[in-house]
XYZ file of C-alpha atoms in Angstrom:
534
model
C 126.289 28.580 65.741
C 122.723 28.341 66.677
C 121.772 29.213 62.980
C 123.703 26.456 61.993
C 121.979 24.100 64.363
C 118.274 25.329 63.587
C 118.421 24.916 59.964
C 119.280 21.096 60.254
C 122.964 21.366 61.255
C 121.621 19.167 64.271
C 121.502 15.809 62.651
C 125.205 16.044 61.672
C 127.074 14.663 64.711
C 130.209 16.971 63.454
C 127.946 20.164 63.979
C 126.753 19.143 66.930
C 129.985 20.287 68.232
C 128.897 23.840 67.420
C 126.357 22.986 70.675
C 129.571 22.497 73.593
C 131.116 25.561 71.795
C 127.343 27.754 72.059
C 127.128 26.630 75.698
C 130.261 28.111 76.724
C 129.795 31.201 74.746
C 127.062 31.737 76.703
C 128.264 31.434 80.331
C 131.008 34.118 79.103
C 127.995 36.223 78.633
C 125.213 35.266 81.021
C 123.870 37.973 83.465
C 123.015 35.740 86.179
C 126.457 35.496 88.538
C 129.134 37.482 88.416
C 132.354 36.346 85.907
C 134.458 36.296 88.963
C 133.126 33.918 91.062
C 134.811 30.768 90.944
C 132.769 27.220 90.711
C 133.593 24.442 92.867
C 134.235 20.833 91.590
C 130.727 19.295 92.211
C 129.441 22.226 90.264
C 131.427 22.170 87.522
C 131.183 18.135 87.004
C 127.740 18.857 86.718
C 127.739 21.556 84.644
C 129.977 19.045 82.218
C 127.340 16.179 82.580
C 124.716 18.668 81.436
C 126.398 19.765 78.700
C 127.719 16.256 77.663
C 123.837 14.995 78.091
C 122.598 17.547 76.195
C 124.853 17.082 73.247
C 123.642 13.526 72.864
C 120.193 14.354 73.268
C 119.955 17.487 71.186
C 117.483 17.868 68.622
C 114.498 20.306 67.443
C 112.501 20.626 70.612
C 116.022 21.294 72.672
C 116.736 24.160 70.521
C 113.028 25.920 71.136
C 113.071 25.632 74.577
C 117.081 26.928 74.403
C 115.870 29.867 71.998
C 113.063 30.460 74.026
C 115.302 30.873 77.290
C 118.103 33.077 75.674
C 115.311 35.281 73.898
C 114.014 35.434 77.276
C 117.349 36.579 78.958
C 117.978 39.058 76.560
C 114.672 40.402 77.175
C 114.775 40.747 80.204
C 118.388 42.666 79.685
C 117.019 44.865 77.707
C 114.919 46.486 80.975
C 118.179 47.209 83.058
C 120.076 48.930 79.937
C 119.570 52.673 79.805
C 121.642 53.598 76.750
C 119.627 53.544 73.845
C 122.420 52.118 71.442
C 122.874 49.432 73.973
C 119.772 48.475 73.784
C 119.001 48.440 69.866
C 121.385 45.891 69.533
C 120.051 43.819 72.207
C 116.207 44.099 70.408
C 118.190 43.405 67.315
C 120.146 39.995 68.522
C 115.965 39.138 70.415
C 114.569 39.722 66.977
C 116.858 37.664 65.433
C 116.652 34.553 67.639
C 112.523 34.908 67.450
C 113.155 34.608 63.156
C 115.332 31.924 64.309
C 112.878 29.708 66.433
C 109.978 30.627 63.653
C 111.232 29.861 60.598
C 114.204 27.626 61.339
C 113.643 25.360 64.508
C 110.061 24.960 64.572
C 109.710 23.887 60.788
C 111.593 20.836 62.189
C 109.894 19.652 64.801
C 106.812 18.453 62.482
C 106.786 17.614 58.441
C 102.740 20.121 59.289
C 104.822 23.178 59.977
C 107.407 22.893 56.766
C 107.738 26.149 54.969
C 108.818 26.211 50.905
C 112.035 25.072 50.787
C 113.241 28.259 48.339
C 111.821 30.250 50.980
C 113.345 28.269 53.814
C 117.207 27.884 52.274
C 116.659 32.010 51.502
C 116.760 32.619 54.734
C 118.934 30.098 55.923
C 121.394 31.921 53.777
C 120.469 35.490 54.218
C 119.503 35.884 57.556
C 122.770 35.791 58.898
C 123.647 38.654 57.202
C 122.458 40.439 59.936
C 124.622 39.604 62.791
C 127.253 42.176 61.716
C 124.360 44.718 62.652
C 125.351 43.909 65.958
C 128.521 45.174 65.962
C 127.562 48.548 65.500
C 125.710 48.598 69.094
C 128.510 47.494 71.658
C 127.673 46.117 75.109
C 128.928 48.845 77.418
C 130.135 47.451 81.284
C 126.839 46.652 83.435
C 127.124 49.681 86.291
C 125.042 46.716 88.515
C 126.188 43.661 89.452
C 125.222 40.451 88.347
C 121.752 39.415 88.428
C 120.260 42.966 88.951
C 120.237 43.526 85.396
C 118.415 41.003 84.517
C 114.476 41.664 85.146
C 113.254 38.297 86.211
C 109.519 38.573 85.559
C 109.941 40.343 82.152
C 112.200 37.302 80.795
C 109.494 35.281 81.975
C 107.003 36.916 80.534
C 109.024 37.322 76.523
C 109.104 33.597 77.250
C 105.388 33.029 77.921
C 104.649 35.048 74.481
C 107.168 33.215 72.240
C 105.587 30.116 73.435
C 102.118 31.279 72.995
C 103.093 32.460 69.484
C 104.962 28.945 68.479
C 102.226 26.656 70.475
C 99.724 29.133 68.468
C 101.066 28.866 65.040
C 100.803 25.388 65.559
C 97.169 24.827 66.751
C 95.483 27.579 63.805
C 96.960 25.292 61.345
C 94.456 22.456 61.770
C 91.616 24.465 63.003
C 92.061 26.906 60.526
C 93.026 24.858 57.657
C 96.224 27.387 56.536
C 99.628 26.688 55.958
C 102.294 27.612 58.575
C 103.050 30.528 57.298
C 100.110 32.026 57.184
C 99.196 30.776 60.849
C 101.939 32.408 61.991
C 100.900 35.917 60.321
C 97.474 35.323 62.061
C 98.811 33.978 65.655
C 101.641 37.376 65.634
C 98.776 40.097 64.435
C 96.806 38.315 67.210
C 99.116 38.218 69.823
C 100.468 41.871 68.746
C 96.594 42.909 69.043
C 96.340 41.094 72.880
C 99.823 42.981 74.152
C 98.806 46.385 72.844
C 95.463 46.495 74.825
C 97.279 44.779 78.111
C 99.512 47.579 77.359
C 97.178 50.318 77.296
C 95.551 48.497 80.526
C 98.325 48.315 82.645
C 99.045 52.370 82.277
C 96.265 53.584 80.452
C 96.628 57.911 79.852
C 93.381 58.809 81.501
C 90.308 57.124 83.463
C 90.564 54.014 84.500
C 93.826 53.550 87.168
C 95.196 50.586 85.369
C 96.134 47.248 86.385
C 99.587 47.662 87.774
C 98.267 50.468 89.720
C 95.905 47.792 90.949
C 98.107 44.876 91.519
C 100.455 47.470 93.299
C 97.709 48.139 95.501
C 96.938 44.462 96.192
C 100.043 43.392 96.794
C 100.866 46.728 99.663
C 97.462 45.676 101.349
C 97.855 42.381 101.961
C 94.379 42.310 104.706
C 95.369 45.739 105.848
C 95.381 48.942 103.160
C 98.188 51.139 103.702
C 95.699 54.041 104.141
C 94.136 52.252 106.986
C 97.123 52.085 108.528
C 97.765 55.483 108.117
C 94.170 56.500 109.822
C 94.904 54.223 112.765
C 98.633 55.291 113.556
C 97.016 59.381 113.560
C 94.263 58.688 115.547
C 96.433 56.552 118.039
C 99.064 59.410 118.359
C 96.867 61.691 119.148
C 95.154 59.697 121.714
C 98.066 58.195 123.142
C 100.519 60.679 124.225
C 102.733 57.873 126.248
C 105.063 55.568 123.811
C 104.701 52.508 125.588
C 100.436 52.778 125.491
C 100.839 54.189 121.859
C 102.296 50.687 120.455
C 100.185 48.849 122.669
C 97.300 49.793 121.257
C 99.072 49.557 117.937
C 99.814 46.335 118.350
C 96.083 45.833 119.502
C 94.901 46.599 116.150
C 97.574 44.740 114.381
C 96.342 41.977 116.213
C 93.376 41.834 114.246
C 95.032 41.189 110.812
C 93.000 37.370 109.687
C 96.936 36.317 108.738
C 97.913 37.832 112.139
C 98.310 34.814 115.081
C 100.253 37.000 117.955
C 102.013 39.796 118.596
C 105.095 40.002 121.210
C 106.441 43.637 122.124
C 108.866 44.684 124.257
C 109.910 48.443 125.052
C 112.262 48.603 127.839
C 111.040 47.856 131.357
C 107.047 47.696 129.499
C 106.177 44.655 127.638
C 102.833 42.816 126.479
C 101.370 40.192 124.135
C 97.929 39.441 122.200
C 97.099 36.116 121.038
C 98.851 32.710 121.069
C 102.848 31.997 119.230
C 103.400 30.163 116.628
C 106.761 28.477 114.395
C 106.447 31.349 111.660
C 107.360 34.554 113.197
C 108.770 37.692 111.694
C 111.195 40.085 114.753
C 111.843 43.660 113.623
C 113.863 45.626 116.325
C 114.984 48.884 116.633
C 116.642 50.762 119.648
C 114.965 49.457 122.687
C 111.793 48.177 120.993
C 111.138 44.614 119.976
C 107.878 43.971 117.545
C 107.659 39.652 116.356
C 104.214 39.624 114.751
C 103.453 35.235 114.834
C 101.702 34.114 111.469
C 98.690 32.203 111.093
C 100.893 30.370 108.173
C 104.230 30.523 106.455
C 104.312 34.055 104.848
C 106.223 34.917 101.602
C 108.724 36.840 101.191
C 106.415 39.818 99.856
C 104.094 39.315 102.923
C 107.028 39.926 105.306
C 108.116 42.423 103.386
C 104.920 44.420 103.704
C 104.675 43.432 107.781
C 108.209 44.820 107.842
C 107.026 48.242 106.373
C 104.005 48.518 108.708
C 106.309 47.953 111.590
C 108.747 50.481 110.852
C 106.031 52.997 110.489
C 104.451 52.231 114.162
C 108.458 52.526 115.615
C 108.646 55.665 113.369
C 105.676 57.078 115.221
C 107.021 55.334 118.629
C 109.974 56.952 118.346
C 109.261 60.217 118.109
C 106.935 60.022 120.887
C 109.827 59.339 122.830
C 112.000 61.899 121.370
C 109.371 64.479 122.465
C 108.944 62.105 125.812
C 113.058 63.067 126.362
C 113.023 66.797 125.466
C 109.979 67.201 127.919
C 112.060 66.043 130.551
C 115.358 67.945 129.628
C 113.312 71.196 129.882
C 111.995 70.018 133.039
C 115.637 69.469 133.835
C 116.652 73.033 132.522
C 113.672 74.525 134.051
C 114.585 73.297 137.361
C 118.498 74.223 136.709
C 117.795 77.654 135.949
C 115.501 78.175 138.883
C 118.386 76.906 141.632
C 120.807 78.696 139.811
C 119.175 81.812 140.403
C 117.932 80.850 143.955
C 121.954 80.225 144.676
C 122.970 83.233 143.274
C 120.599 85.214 145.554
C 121.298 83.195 148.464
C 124.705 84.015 148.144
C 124.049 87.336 147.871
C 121.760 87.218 151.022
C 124.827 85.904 152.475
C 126.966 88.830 151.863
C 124.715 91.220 152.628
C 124.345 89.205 156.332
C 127.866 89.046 156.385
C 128.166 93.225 156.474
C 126.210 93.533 158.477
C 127.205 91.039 161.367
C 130.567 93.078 160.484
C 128.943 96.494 161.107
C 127.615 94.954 164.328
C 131.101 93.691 165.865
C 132.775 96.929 164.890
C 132.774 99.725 167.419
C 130.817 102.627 166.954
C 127.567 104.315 168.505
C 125.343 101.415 169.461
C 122.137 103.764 167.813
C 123.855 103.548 164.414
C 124.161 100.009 164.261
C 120.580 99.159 165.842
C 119.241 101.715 163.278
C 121.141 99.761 159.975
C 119.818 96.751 161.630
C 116.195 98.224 161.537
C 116.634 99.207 158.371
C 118.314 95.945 156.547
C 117.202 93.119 158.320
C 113.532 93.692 156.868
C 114.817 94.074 153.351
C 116.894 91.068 153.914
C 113.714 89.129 155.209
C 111.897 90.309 152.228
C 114.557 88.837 149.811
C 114.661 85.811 151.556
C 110.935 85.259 151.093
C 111.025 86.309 147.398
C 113.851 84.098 146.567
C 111.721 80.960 148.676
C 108.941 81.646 146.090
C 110.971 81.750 143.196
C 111.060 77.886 144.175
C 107.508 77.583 143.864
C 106.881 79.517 141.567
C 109.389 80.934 139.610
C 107.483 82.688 136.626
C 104.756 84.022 139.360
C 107.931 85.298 140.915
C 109.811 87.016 138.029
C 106.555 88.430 137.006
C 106.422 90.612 140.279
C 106.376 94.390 139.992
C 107.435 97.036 143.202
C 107.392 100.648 142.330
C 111.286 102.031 141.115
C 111.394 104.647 143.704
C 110.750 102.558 146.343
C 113.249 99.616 144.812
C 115.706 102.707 144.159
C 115.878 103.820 147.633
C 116.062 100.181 149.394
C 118.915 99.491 147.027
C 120.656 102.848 148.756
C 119.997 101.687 151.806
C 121.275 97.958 151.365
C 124.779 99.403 149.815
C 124.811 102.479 151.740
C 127.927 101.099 153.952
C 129.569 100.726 150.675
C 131.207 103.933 148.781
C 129.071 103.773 145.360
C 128.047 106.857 143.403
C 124.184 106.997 143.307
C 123.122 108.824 139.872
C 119.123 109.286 138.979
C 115.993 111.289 139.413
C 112.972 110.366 140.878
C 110.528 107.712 138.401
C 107.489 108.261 140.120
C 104.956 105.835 139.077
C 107.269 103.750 136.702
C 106.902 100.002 137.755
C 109.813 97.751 137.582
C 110.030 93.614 137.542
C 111.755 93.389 141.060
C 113.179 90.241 140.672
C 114.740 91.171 137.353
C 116.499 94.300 138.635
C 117.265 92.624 141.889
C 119.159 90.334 140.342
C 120.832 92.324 138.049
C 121.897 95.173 140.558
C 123.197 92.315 143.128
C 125.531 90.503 140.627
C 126.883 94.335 139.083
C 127.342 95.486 142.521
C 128.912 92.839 144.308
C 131.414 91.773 141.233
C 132.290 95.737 140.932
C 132.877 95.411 144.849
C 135.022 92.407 144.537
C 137.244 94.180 141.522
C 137.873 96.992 143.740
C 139.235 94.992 146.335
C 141.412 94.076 143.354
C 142.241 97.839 142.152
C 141.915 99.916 145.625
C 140.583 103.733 144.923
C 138.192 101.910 142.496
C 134.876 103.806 141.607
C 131.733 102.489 141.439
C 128.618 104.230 140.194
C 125.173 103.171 140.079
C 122.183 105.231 137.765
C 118.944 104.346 137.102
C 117.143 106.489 134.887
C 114.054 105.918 131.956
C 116.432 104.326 130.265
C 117.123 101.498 132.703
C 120.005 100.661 135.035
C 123.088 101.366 134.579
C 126.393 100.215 136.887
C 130.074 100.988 135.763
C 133.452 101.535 137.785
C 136.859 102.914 136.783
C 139.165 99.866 136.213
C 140.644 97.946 133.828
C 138.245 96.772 130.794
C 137.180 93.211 130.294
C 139.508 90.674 128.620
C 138.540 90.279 125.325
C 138.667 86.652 125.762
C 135.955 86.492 128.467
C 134.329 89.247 126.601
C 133.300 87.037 123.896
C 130.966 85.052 126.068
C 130.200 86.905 128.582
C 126.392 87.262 129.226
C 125.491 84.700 126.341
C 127.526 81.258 128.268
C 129.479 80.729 131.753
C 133.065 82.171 131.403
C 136.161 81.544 133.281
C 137.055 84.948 135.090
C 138.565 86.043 138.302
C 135.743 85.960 139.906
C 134.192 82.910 139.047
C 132.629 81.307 135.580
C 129.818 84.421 134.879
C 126.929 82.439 135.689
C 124.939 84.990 137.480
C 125.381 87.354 134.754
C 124.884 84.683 132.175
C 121.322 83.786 134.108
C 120.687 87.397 134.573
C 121.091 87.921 131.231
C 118.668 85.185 130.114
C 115.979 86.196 132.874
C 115.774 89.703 131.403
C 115.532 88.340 127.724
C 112.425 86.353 128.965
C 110.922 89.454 130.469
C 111.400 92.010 127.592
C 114.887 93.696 128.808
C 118.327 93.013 127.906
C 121.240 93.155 129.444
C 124.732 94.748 127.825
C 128.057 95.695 128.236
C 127.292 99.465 126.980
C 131.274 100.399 127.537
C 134.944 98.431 127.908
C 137.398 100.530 127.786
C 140.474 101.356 130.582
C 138.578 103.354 132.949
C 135.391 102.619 132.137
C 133.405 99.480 132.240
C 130.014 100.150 132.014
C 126.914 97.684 132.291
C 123.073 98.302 131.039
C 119.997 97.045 131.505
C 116.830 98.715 129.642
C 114.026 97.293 127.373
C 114.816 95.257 124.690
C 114.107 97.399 121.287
């Protein structure tokens, strides 16, 4: 329809028809808004006006521009099609409309331009002989919406070329003194010739970095080089191990920026502000923290873009400050939980053990006996007491704290020696033990062993320690297997309580080299162990 419109179909007011039926042709086909969306009746009164206006008013100059625009939005199609059959027929239909402008529209805008007329009506018979070509290439459906396949600045820029080609044609034929035909060879070798070296500019293979690569970089620096930014959010973290001072002296720098009026922040309960506000702000917020950088002037969208980007990368940075900020204080938290779990679990066994003995004392029996366990507990007892009090101060100092395992052997006989437990072991001279560590241990075995035989009466309890460790097992029934499953590795529901002083025992010997196992579970035999780790 256009071909018959170019080659001087225009001045019949019957063809002119072929215009209305072009126009709506190309709506079906336009990439600019999606098919489905449905006009409203201002907008499609004046989309009737136009086309009405137009079809009075069309003539040679109408049909360049409208061959310059639809050459334009196929090419820039032609960038958001990947399949390569797709997009031959799209270069095919673009060449076809730049033969069209050249030799068929242009020729009659002025009598300078006219081509032969055997050579003119040969092509305005045989060119069309190549629109079948198109059907071999079908459109396939776009996989983007509407508008995203159309590259905006590339259909400019086809459209900026086709003019300079036309506008150039027409200005070499005067000053050169040649026919049209042959300023159009001229202008397209020319114009062929400037594209290939802004080509080979914009990406060249080797040396020199190009031109996109540097209007990339000019348009991500803005004032402020992304590097730069870089340098100062390192050097800031590493000064600054506190969030809140961190993006204040972020925002310190940012401050700086010659497009930069004011900065507002607000993290929580901390807040500050550099500089003066203004009626062009940009607010980027994230968790807790609030950054609105004020602009000298009204930025664009690119500029806010880029502001946007630097932002994210200081809360990036913040927020990971505070991440580390919260796990410091949950070890703190576990730190201090461990170390009062432990202190309880000792306290309560300080608690039994001053329970048998104010038992022992209010039983009858030789008076020398019971003033002689006295002298010999009540020391022990005191010694405890004041180990567990430092374990409060300092618990590592604490667990760290050796005694010699004769000596804790036989003070470990005497604190159990009103209870009926099997002592098993030779003599370790010299061997030092962590007394915490095995206090701990042998106090949870003994006393849960003591409270299962209250359970099973005629149970057996037997204690060893040996250069393999410390051992304590009794006769009863085995372990469920459900609470054996967690048992010494999380807090378990049992008869005698959840397992958390063997679950804490059980960690404190993993920090100090030893580990603590069930070595048997069977009826008859339950059998704990704590040695060296291998």
């Amino acid at each position: 329809m256009l071909h018959a419109l170019a080659f001087g179909g225009w001045q019949a007011p019957a063809v002119r028809l072929l215009w209305v039926v072009a126009l709506g042709l190309f709506l079906i086909w336009q990439p600019f808004v999606a098919g489905e969306r449905r006009i409203s009746g201002r907008q499609a009164a004046l989309l009737v006006g136009a086309t009405l206006v137009s079809t009075l008013l069309l003539g040679p100059w109408l049909l360049l521009i409208w061959c310059g625009a639809l050459a334009a939005s196929i090419g820039g199609r032609v960038m958001g099609t990947e399949h390569r059959g797709e997009r031959a027929g799209y270069l095919l239909a673009f060449g076809y409309l730049i033969a069209l402008t050249v030799l068929g529209v242009v020729p009659e805008i002025s009598p300078a331009a006219r081509i032969d007329s055997g050579l003119r009506q040969t092509v305005a018979l045989f060119l069309p002989m190549a629109l079948p070509l198109l059907l071999l290439f079908p459109a396939r459906p776009p996989q983007r919406k509407s508008g995203e396949t159309f590259d905006l600045f590339y259909g400019m820029l086809v459209f900026l070329v086709l003019a300079v080609l036309v506008l150039g044609a027409l200005a070499y034929m005067p000053i050169g003194g040649a026919g049209y035909v042959e300023s159009l060879f001229k202008t397209s070798l020319t114009v062929a010739v400037a594209l290939l070296i802004v080509a080979w500019a914009w990406n060249p293979r080797a040396g020199f970095s190009g031109i996109g690569s540097a209007i990339s970089h000019y348009l991500l620096s803005l004032g402020m080089p992304l590097e730069q930014w870089l340098v100062q959010l390192s050097r800031e973290s590493e000064q600054n191990a506190d969030p809140a001072l961190f993006i204040e002296a972020m925002m310190r720098r940012l401050a700086a920026a010659p497009w930069v009026l004011g900065i507002v922040w607000q993290s929580g309960e901390a807040s500050g502000a550099f500089g003066v506000t203004s009626a062009h702000r940009h607010v980027c917020a994230v968790s807790e923290l609030t950054l609105i950088v004020h602009f000298r002037h009204a930025p664009s969208p690119a500029m806010r873009w880029h502001v946007e980007w630097l932002l994210r990368l200081a809360i990036e940075f913040y927020l990971v400050k505070r991440q580390s900020q919260q796990l410091q204080r949950m070890g703190y938290a576990q730190a201090i939980y461990e170390t009062g779990a432990r202190v309880t679990h000792d306290v309560k066994n300080l608690l039994q053990s001053l329970q048998v003995l104010c038992y022992a004392a209010t039983q009858p029996g030789d008076p020398a006996e019971v003033a002689d366990l006295l002298r010999r507990q009540l020391p022990q007892i005191a010694d405890r007491l004041k180990a567990t009090l430092d374990k409060l101060q300092s618990p590592q100092v604490a667990d760290a704290e050796s005694i010699d395992a004769d000596q804790w052997w036989s003070r470990l006989q005497d604190r159990y020696a009103h209870a009926a437990i099997a002592w098993r072991g030779g003599p370790l001279a010299g061997r030092q033990i962590p007394r915490a560590l095995f206090d701990s241990v042998a106090e949870n075995l003994l006393q849960n062993a003591l409270a299962k035989r209250q359970r099973e009466p005629g149970l057996v309890i037997e204690a060893c320690l040996d250069g393999a460790g410390l051992g304590v097992a009794d006769s009863g029934s085995p372990i469920p297997s459900a609470v054996m499953r967690g048992l010494l590795h999380e807090p378990v529901a049992s008869e005698d309580g959840l397992g958390i002083g063997l679950y804490h025992a059980a960690r404190q010997a993993a920090e100090l080299g030893y580990q603590l196992s069930v070595a048997e579970n069977q009826p008859g035999r339950v059998a704990f162990r704590l040695s060296p780790a291998p």
